[in-house]
PDB file of C-alpha atoms and ligand atoms in Angstrom:
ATOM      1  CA  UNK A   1      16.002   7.868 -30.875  1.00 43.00           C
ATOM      2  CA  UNK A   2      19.264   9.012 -29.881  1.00 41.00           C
ATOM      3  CA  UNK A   3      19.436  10.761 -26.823  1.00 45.00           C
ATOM      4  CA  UNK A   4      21.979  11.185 -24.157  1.00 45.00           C
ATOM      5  CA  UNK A   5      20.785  12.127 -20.178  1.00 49.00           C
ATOM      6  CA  UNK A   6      23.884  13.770 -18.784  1.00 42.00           C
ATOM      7  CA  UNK A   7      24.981  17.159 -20.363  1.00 37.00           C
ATOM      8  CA  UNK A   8      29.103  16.365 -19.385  1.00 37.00           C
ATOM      9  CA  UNK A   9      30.965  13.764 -20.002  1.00 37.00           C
ATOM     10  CA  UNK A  10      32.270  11.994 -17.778  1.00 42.00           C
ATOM     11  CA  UNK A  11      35.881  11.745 -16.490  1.00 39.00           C
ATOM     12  CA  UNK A  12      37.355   8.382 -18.598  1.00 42.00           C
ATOM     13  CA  UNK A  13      34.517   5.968 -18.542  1.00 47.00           C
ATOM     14  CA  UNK A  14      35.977   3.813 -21.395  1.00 50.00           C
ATOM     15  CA  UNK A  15      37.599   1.020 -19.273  1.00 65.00           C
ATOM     16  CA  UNK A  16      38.703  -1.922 -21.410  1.00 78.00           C
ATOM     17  CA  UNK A  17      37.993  -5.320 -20.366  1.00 89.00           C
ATOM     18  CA  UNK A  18      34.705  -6.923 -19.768  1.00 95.00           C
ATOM     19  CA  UNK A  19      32.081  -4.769 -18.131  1.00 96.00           C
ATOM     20  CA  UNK A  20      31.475  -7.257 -15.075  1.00 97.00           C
ATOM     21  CA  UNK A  21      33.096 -10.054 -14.670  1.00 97.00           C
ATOM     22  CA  UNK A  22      32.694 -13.061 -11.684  1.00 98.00           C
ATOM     23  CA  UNK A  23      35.271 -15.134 -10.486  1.00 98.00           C
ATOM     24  CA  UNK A  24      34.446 -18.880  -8.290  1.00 97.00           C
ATOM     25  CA  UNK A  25      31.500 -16.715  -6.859  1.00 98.00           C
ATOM     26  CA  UNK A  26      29.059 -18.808  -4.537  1.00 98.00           C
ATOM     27  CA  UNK A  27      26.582 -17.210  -2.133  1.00 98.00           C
ATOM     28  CA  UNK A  28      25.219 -18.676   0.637  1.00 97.00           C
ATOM     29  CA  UNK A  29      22.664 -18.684   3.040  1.00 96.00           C
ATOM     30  CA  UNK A  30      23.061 -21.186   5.531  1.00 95.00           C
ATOM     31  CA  UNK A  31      23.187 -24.180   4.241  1.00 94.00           C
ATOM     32  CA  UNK A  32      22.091 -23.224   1.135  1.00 96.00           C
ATOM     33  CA  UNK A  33      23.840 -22.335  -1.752  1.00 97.00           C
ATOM     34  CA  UNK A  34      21.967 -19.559  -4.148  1.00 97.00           C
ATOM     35  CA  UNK A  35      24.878 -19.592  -6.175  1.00 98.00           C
ATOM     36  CA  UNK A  36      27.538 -22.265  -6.616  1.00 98.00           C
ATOM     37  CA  UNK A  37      30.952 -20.996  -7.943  1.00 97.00           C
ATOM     38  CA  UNK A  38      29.973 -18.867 -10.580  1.00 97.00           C
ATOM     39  CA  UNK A  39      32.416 -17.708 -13.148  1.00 97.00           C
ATOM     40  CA  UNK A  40      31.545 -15.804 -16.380  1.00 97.00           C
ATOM     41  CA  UNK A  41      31.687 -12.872 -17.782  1.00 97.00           C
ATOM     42  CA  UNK A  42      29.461  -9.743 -19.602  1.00 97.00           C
ATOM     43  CA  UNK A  43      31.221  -8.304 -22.503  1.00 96.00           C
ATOM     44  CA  UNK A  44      30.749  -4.146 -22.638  1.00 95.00           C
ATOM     45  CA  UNK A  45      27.948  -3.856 -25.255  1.00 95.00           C
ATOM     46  CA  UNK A  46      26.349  -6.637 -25.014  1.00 96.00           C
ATOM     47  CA  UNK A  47      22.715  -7.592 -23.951  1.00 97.00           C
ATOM     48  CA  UNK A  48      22.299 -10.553 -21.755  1.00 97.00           C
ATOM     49  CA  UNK A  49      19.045 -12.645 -20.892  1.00 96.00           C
ATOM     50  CA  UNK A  50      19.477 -14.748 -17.932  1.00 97.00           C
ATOM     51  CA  UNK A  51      17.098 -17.641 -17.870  1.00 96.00           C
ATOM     52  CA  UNK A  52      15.771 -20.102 -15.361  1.00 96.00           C
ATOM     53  CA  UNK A  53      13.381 -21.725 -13.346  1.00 96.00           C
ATOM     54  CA  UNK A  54      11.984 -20.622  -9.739  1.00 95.00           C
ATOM     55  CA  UNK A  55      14.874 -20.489  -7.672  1.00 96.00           C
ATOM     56  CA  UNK A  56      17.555 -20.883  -9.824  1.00 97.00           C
ATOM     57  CA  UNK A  57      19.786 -17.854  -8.664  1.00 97.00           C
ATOM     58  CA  UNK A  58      19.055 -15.442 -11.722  1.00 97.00           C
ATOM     59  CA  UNK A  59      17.898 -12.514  -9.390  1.00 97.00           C
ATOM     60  CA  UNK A  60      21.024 -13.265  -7.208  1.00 97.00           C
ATOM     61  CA  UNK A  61      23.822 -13.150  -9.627  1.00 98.00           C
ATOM     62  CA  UNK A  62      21.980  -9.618 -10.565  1.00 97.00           C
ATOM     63  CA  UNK A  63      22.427  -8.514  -7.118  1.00 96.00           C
ATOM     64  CA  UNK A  64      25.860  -9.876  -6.795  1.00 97.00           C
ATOM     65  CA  UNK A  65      26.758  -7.965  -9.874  1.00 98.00           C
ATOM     66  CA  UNK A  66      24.679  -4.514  -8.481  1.00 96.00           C
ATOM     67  CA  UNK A  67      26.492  -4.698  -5.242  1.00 96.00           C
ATOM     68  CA  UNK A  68      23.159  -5.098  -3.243  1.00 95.00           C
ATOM     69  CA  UNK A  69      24.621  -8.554  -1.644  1.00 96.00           C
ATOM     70  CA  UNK A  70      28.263  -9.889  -0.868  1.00 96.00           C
ATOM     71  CA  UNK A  71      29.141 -12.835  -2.292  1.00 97.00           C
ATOM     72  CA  UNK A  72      30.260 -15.327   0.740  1.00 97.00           C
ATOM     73  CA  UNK A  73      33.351 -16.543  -1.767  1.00 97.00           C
ATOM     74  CA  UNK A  74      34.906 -15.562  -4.814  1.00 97.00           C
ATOM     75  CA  UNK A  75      35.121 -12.381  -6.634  1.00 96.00           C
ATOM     76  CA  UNK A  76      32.715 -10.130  -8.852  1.00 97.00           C
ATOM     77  CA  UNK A  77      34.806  -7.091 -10.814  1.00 97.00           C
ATOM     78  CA  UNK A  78      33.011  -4.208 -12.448  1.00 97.00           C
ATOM     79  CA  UNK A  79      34.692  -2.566 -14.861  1.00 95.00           C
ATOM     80  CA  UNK A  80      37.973  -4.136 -12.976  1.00 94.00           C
ATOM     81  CA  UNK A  81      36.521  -2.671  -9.565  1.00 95.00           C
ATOM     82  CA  UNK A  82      34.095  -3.747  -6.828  1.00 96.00           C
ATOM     83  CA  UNK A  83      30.483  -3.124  -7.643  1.00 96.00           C
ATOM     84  CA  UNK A  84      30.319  -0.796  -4.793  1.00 93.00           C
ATOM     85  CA  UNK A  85      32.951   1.319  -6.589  1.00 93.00           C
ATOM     86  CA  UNK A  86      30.997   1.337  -9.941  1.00 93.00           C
ATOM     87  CA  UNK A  87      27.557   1.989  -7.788  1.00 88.00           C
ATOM     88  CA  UNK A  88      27.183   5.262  -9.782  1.00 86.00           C
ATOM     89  CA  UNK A  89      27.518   3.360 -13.365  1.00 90.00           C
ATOM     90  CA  UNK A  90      24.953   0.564 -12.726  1.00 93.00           C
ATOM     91  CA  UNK A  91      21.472   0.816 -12.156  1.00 92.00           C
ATOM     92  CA  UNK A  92      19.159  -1.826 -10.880  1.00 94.00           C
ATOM     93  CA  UNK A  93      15.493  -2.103 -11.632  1.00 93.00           C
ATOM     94  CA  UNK A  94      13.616  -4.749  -9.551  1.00 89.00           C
ATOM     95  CA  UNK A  95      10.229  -6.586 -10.517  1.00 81.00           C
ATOM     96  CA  UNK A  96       8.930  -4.545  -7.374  1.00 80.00           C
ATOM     97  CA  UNK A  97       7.579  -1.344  -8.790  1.00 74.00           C
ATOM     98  CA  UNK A  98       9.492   0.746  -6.044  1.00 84.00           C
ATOM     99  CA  UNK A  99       7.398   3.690  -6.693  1.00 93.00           C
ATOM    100  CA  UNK A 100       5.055   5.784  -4.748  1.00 95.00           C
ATOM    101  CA  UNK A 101       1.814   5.852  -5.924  1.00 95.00           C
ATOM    102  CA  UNK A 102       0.772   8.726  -4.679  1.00 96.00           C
ATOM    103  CA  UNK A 103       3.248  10.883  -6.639  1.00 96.00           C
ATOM    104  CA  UNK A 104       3.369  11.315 -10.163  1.00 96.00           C
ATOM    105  CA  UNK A 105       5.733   9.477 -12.185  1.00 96.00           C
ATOM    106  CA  UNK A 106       8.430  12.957 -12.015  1.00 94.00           C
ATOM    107  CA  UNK A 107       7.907  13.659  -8.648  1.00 94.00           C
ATOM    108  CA  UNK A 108       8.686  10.033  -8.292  1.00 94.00           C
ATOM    109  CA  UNK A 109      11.922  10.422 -10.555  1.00 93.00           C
ATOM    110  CA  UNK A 110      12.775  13.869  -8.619  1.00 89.00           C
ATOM    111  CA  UNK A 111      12.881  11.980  -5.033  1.00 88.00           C
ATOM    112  CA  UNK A 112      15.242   9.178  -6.453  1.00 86.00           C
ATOM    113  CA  UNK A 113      17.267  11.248  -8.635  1.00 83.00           C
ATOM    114  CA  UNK A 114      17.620  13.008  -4.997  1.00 76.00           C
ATOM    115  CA  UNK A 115      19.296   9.672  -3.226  1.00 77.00           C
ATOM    116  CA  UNK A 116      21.793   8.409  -6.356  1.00 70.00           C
ATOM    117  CA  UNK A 117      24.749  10.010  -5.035  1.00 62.00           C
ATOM    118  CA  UNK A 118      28.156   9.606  -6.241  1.00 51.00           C
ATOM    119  CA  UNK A 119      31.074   8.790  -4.087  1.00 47.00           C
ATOM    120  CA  UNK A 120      32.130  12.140  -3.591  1.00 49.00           C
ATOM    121  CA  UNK A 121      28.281  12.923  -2.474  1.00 49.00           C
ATOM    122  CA  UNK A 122      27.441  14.894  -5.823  1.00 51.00           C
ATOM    123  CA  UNK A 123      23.896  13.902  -6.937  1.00 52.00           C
ATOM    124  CA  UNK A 124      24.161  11.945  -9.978  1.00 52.00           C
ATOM    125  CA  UNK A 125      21.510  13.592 -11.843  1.00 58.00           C
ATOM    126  CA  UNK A 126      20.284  13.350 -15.203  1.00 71.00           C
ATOM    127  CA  UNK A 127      17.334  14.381 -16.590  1.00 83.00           C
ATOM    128  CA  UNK A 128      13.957  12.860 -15.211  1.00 88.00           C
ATOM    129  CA  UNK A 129      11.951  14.732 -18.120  1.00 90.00           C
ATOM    130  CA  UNK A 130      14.142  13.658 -20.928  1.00 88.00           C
ATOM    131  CA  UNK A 131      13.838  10.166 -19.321  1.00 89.00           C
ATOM    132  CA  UNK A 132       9.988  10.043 -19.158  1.00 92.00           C
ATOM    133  CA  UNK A 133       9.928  11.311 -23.072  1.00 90.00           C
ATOM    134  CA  UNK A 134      12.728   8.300 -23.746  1.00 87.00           C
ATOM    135  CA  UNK A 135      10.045   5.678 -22.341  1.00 89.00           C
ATOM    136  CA  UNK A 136       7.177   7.684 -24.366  1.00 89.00           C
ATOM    137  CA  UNK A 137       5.066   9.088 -21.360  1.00 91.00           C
ATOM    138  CA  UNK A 138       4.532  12.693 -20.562  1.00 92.00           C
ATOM    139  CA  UNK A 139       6.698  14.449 -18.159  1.00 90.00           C
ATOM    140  CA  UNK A 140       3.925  17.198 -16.974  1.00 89.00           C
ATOM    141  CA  UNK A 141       1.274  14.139 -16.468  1.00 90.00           C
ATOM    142  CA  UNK A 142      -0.234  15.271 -12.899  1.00 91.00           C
ATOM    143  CA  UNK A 143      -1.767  11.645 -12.108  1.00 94.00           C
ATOM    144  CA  UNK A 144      -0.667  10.085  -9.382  1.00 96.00           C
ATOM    145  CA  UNK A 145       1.177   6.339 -10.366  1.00 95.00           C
ATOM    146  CA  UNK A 146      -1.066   4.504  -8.568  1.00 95.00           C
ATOM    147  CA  UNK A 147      -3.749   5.470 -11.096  1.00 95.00           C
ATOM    148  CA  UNK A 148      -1.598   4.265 -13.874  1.00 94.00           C
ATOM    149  CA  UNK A 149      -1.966   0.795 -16.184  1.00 90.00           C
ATOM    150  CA  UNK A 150       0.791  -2.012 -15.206  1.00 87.00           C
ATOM    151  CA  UNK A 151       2.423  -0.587 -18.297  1.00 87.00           C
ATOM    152  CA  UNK A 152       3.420   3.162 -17.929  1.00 91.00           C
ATOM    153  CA  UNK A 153       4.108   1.965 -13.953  1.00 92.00           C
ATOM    154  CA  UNK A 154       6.942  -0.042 -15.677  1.00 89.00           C
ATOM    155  CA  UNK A 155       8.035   2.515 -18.452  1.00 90.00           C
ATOM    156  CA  UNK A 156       7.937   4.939 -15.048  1.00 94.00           C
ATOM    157  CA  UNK A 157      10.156   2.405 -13.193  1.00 92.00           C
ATOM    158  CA  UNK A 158      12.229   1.949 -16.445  1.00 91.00           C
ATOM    159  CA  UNK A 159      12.510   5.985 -16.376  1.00 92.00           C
ATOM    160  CA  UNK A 160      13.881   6.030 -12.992  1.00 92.00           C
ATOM    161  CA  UNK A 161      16.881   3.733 -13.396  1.00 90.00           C
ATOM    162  CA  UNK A 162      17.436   5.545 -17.020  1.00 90.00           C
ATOM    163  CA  UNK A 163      17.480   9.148 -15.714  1.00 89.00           C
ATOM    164  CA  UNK A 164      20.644   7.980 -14.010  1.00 87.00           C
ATOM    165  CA  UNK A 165      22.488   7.036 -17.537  1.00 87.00           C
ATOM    166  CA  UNK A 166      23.621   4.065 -16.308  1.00 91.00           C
ATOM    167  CA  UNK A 167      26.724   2.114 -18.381  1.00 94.00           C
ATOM    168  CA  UNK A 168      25.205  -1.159 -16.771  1.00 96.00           C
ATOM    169  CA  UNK A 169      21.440  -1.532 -16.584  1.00 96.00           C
ATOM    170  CA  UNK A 170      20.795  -4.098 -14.589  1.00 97.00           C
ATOM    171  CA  UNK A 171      17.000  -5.342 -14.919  1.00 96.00           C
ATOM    172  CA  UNK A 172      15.397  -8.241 -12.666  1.00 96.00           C
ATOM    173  CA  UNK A 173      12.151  -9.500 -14.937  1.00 93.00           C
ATOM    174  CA  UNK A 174      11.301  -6.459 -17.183  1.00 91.00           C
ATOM    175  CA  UNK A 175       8.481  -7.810 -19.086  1.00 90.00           C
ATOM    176  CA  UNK A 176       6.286  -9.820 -15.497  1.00 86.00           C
ATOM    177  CA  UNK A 177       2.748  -8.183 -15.768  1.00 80.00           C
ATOM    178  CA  UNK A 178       3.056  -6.766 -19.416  1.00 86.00           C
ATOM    179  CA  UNK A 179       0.960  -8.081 -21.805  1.00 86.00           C
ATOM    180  CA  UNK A 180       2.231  -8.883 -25.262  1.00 88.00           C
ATOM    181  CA  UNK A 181       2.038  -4.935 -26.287  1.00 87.00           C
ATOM    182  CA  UNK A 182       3.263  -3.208 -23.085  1.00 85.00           C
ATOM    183  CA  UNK A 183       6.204  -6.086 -23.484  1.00 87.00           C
ATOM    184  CA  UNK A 184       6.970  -5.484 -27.223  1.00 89.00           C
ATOM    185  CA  UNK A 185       6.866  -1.878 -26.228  1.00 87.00           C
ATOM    186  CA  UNK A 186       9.655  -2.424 -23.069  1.00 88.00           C
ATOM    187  CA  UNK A 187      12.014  -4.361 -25.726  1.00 92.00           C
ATOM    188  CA  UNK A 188      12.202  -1.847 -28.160  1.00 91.00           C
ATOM    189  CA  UNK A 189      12.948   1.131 -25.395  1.00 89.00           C
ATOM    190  CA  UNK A 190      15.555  -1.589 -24.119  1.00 92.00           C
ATOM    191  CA  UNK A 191      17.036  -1.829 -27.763  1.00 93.00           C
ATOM    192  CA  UNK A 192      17.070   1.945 -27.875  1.00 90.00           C
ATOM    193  CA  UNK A 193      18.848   2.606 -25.105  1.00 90.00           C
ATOM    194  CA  UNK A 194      21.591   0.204 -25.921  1.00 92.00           C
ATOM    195  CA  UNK A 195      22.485   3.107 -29.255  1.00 91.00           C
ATOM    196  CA  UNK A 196      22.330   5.724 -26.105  1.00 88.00           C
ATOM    197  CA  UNK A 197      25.995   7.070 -26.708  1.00 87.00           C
ATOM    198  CA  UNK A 198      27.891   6.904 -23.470  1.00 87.00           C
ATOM    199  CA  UNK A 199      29.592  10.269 -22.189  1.00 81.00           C
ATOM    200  CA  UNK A 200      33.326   9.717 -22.406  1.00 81.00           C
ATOM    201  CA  UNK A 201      33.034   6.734 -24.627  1.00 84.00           C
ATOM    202  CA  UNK A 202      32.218   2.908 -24.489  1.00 87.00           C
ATOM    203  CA  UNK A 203      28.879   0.929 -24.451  1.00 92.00           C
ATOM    204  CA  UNK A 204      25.899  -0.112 -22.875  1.00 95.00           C
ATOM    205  CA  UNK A 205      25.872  -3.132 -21.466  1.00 96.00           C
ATOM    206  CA  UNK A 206      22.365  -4.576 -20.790  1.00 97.00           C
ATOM    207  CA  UNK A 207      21.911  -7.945 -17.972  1.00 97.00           C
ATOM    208  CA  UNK A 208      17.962  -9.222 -17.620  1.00 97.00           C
ATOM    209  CA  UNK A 209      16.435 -11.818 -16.219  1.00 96.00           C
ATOM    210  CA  UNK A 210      13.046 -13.555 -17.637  1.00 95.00           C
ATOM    211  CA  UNK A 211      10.719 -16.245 -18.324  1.00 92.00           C
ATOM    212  CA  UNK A 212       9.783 -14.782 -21.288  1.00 89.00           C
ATOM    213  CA  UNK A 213      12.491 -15.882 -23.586  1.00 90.00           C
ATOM    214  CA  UNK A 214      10.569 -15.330 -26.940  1.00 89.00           C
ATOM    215  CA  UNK A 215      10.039 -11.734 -25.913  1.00 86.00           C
ATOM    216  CA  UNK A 216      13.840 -10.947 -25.695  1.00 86.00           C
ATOM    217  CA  UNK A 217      15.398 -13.079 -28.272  1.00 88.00           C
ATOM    218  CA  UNK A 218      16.028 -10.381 -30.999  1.00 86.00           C
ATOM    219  CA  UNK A 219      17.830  -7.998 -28.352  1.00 91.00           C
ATOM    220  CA  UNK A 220      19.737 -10.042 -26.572  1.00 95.00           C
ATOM    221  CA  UNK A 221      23.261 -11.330 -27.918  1.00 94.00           C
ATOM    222  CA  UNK A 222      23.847 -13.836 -25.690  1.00 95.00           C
ATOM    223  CA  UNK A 223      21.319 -16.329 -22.898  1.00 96.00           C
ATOM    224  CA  UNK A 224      22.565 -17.715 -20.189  1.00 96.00           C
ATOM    225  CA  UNK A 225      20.442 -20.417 -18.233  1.00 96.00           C
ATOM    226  CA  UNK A 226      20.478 -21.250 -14.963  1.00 97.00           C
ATOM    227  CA  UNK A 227      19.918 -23.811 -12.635  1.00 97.00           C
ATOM    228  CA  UNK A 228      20.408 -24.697  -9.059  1.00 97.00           C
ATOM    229  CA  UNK A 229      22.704 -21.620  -8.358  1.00 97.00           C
ATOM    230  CA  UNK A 230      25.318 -22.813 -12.134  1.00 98.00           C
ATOM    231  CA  UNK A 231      24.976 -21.505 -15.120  1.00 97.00           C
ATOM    232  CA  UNK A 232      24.641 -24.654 -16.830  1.00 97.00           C
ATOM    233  CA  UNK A 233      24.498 -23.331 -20.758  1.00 96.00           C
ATOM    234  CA  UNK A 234      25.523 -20.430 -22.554  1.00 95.00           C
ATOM    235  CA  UNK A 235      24.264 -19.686 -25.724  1.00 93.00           C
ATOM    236  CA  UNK A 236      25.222 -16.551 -28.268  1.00 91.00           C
ATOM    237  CA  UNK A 237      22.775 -15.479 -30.742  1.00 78.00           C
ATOM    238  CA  UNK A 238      23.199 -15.380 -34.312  1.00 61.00           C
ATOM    239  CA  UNK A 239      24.782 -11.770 -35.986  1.00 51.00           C
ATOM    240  CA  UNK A 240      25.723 -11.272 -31.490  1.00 51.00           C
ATOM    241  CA  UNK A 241      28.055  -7.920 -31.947  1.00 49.00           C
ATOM    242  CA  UNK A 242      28.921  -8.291 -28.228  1.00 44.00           C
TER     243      UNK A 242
HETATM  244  N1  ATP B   1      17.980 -13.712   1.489  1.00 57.60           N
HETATM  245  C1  ATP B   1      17.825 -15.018   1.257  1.00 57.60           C
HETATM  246  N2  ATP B   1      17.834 -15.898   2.264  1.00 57.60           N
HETATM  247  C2  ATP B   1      17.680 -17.220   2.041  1.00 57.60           C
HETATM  248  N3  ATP B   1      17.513 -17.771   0.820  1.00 57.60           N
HETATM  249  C3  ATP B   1      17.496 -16.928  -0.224  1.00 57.60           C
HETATM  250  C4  ATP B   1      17.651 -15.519  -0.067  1.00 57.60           C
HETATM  251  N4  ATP B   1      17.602 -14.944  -1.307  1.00 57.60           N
HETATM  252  C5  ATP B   1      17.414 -15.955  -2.170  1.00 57.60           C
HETATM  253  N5  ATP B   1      17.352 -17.133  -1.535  1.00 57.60           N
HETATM  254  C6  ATP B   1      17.144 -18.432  -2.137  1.00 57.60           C
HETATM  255  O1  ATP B   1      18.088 -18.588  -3.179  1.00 57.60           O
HETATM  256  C7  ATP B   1      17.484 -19.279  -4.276  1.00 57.60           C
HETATM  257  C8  ATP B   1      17.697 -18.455  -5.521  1.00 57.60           C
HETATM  258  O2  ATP B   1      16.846 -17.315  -5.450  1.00 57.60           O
HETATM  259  P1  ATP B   1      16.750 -16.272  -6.639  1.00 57.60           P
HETATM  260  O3  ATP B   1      15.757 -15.231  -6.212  1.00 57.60           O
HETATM  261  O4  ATP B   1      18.088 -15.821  -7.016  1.00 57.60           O
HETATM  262  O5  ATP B   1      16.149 -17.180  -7.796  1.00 57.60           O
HETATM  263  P2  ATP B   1      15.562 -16.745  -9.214  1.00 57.60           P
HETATM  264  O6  ATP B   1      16.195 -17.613 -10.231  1.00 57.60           O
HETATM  265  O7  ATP B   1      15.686 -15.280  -9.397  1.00 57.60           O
HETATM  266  O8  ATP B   1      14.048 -17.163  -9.030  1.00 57.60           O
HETATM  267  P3  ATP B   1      12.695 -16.473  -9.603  1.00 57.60           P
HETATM  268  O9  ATP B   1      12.629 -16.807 -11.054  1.00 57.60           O
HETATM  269  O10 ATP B   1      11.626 -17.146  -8.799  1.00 57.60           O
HETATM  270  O11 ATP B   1      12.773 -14.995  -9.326  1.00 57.60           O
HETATM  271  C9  ATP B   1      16.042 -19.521  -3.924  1.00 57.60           C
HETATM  272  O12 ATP B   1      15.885 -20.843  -3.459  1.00 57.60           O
HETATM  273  C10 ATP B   1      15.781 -18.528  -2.810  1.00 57.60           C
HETATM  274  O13 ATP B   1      14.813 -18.999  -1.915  1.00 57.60           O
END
């Protein structure tokens, strides 16, 4: 499917350079370091799985990266800015369902299509029915979330960061909850919005966390593993185009 959310192209979003990169970046909470001087960097294009035990920092680096949290040292660049700058590129999809369940799944897009504002305070709107259609559910379904399986709630949480047309997705344990279908099913949506073309030019650049490694292994070009706040290997796939 090739689709594109945003009717306009935007003003010069081809940026050479790596799509985010971090420099010596530690964050810490006390005494504790989440992440321990961090430096790597995410090629625009590619798909990255981030892998880990329990506590290893994944979810951190992805909130680093999304501009949700400061890092106490060192530097994180997105598309050579700060994240903050870049907010309206990115999108960030949590494990948490952050949907209501009382709504259905595009009133629920409407509402946070309604708080993604640009800089300039312009909503940064796509299109929250061509985004429910991209994950495969219908647009005009009138049942509340809450009434829906574990799957559609995260094909309706997928929807919501899509209908943005983000450059960056940004996605913190996809496939928890799915069963083997419903997961299949989120990594083939995944690998069709990485064709999506880009208004103005450029790529998709895809960063996930997991603990499903098999799941992800033919999309993602590269897997980084983590462990006690390092990334202690980095491995590319065979055939990577990143
Ligand atoms: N706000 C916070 N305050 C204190 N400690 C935190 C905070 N956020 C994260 N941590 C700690 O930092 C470490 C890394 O957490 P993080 O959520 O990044 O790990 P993770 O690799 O994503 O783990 P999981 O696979 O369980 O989601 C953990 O020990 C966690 O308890």
């Amino acid at each position: 499917m090739q689709t594109t959310l945003h009717p306009t192209p935007a003003a010069s979003s081809t940026t050479t350079g790596p799509a985010v990169a971090l420099k010596d970046c530690s964050k810490i909470y006390g005494s504790f370091a989440a992440l321990r001087n961090v430096s790597t960097a995410f090629n625009q294009g590619s798909v990255t799985m981030l892998l880990g035990e329990n506590g290893a920092g994944k979810s951190t680096l992805l909130r680093v990266i999304a501009g949700l949290i400061n890092p106490t040292r060192g530097s994180v660049q997105v598309f050579g800015s700060t994240p903050q700058q870049q907010r309206q590129r990115m999108a960030f999809m949590s494990h948490a369902p952050m949907l209501y369940d009382e709504l259905s799944a595009i009133e629920n897009l409407q509402y946070f299509a309604g708080l993604h504002r640009g800089p300039g305070g312009c909503a940064c709107v796509g299109n929250p029915e061509m985004a429910l259609r991209a994950v495969g559910l219908d647009p005009f379904l009138k049942r509340p979330v809450g009434q829906y399986s574990q799957g559609m709630r995260q094909r309706t949480s997928l929807a919501r960061v899509l209908q943005i047309d983000p450059q960056i997705l940004l996605l913190d344990e996809p496939f928890s909850n799915l069963d083997v279908a419903s997961a299949r099913q989120m990594v083939e949506l995944l690998a069709d919005f990485r064709t999506w073309p880009v208004a103005g030019g450029g790529h998709r650049t895809i960063i996930l966390t997991t603990h499903q490694a098999a799941l992800a292994t033919e999309l993602a070009d590269i897997t980084l593993t983590m462990a006690a706040g390092q990334i202690i290997s980095v491995e590319s796939a065979v055939g990577a185009h990143a």
